[in-house]
Short mmCIF file of C-alpha atoms in Angstrom, two decimals:
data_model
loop_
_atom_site.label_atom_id
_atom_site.label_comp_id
_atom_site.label_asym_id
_atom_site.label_seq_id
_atom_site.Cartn_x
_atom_site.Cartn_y
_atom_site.Cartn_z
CA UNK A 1 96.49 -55.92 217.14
CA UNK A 2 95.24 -59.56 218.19
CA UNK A 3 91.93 -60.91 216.85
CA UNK A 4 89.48 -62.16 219.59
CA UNK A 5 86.76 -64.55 219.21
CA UNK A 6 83.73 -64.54 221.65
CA UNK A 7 81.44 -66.12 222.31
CA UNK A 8 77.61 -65.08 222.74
CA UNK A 9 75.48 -67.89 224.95
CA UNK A 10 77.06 -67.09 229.01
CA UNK A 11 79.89 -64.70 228.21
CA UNK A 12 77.70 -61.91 226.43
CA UNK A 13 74.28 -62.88 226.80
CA UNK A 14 73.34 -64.50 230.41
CA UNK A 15 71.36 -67.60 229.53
CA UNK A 16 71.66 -68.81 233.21
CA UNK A 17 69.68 -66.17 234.35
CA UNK A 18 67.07 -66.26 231.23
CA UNK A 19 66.54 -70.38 232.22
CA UNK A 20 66.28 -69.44 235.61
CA UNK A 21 63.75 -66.84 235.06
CA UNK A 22 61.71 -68.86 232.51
CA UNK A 23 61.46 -71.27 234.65
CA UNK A 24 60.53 -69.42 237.52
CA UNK A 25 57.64 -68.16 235.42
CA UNK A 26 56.44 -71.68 234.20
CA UNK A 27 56.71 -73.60 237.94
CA UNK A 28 56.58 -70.79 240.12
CA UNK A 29 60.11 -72.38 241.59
CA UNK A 30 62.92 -70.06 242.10
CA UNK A 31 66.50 -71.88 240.93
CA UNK A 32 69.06 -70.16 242.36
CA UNK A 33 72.72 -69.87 240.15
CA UNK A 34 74.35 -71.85 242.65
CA UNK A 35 72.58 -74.51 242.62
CA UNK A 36 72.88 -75.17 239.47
CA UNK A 37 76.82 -75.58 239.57
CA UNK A 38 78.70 -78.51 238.32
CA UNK A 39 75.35 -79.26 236.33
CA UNK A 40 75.76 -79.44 232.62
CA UNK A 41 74.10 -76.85 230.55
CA UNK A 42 70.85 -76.01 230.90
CA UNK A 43 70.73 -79.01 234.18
CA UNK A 44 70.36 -78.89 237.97
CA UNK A 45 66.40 -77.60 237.86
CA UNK A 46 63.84 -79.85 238.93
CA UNK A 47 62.37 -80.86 236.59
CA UNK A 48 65.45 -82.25 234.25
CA UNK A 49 65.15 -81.52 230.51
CA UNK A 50 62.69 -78.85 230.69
CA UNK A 51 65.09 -76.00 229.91
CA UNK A 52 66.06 -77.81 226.55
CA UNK A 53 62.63 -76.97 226.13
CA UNK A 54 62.86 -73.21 226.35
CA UNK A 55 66.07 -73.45 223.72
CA UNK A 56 63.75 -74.69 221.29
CA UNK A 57 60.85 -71.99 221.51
CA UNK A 58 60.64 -69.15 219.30
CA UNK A 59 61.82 -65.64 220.71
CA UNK A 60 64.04 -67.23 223.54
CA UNK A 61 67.14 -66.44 221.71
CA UNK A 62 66.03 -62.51 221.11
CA UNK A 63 65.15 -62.40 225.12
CA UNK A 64 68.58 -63.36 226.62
CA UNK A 65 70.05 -60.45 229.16
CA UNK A 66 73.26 -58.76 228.51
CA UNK A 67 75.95 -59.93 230.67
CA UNK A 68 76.82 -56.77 233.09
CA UNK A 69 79.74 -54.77 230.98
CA UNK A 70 80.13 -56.68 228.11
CA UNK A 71 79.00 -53.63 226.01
CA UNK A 72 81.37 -51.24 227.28
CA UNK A 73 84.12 -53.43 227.00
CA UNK A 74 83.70 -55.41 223.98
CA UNK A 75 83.41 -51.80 222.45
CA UNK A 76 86.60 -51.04 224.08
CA UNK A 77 88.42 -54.33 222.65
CA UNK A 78 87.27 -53.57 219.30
CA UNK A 79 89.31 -49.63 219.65
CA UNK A 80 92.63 -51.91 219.86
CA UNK A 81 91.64 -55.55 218.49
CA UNK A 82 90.08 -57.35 215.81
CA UNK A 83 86.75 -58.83 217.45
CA UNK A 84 84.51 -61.49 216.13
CA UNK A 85 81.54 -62.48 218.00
CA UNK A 86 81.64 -66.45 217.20
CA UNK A 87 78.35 -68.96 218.40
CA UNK A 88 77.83 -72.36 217.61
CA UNK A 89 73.97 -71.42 216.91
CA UNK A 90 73.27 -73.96 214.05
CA UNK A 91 73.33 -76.30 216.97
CA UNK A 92 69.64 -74.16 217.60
CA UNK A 93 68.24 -73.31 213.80
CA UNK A 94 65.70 -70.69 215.72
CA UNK A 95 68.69 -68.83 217.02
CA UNK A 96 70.20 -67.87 213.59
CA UNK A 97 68.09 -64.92 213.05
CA UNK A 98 67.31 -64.01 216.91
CA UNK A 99 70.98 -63.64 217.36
CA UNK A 100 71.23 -61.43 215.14
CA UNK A 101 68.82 -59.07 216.24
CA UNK A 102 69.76 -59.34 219.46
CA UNK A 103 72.97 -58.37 218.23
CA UNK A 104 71.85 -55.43 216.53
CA UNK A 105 70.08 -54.21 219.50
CA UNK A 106 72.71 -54.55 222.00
CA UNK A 107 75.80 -54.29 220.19
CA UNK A 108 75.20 -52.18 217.23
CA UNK A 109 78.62 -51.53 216.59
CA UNK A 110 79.27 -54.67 215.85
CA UNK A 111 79.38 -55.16 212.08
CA UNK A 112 77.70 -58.29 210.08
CA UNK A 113 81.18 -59.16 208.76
CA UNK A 114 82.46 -59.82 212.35
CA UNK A 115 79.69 -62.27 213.44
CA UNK A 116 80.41 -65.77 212.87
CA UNK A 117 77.59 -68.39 212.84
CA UNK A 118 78.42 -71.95 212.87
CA UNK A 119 78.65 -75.55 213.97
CA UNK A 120 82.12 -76.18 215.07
CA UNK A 121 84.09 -73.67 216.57
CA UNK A 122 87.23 -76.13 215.52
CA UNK A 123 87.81 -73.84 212.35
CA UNK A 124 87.84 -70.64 214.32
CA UNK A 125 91.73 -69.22 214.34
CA UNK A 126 92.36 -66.14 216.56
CA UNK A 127 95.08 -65.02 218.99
CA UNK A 128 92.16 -65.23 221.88
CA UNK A 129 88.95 -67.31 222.69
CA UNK A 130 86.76 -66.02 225.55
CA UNK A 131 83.81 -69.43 225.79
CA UNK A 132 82.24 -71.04 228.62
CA UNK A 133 82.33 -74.44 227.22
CA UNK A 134 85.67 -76.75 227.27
CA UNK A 135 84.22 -78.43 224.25
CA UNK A 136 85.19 -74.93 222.16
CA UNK A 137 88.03 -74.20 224.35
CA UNK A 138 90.25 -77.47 223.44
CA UNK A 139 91.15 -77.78 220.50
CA UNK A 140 91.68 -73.70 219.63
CA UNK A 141 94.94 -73.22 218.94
CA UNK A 142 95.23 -69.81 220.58
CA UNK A 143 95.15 -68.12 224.61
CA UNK A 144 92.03 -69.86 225.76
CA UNK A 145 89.67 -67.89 228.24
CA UNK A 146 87.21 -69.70 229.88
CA UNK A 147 83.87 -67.34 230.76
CA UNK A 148 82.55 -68.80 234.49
CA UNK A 149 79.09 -70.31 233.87
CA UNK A 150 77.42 -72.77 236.10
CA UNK A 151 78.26 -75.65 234.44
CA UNK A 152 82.12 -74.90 233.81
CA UNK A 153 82.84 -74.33 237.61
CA UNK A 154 84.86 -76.74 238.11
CA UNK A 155 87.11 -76.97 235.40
CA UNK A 156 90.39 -75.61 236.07
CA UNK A 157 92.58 -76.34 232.93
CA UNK A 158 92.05 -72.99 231.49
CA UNK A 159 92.60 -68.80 232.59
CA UNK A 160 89.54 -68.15 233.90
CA UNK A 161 87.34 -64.97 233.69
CA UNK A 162 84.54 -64.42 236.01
CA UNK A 163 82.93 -61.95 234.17
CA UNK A 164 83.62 -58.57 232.17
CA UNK A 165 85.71 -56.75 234.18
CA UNK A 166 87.97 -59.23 234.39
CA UNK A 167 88.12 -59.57 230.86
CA UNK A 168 88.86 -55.81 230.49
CA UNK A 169 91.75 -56.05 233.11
CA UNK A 170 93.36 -59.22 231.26
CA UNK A 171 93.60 -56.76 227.95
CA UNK A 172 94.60 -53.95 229.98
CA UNK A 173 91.81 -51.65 229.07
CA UNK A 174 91.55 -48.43 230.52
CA UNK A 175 91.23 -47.83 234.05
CA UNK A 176 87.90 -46.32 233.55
CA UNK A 177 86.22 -49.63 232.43
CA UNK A 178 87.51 -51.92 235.67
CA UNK A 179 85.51 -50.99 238.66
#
């Protein structure tokens, strides 16, 4: 049995697409994903800075999407591994608590003692990481998986997964979760 750490922001809740939408809403311009490559996070719209914006509002935390599959195979990890769902939310103070209800409503199975809250993701020791940033990737010790995002595109120095079925064929789950 290995013990995984996750991440939540653009591996199991799609923030792109929440920025993208909530932006959409406020400027009536459609972003597309694309464009937004090679940007850093939360960069490439129009209007620069204004998705930092969003971060800070109340309730954007609790409205992210689930990434497509994560459920179903993050339930299916947990049958074989040790799991811990790891976010650097104290980054965001308004996130602590909207995490965890998002949590709870998405991934239910998912107990308190396996959610891990912090800062730094430097103390974090597991077998596996699965992030989208190369600033959480480095210095882990263990098999590093970076999570394709927009702003990671173009880093190469890590296995890269492009999104949950992927991450279900690197573990070799069962057949049934890879489409």
């Amino acid at each position: 049995m290995a013990r995984i750490a996750i991440d939540m922001d653009n591996v199991m809740a799609d923030l792109t697409a929440h920025m993208i939408h909530l932006y959409e809403q406020k400027h009536g311009i459609r972003v597309t994903r694309e464009s937004l490559n090679g940007h850093p996070d939360g960069g490439g719209f129009p209007i620069e800075g204004e998705t930092l914006k969003f971060i800070h509002e109340e309730g954007f935390f609790r409205g992210l999407p689930v990434m497509p599959d994560s459920q179903e195979v993050i339930q299916s990890l947990m049958d074989k591994h040790e799991v811990f769902i790891v976010s650097a939310a104290t980054e965001f103070p308004l996130s602590l608590k909207e995490k965890i209800d998002w949590l709870g409503e998405h991934f239910p199975y998912i107990s308190w003692r396996n959610v891990v809250l912090c800062g730094s993701k430097t103390i974090v020791e597991a077998d596996y990481m699965i992030d989208d940033h190369d600033k959480n990737l480095r210095y882990f010790k263990g098999e590093r998986l970076l999570f394709t995002a927009p702003h990671n595109i173009y880093i190469n120095d890590y296995k890269r997964v492009n999104n949950w079925q992927e991450v279900a064929a690197y573990f070799q789950l069962t057949p049934a979760l890879v489409k």
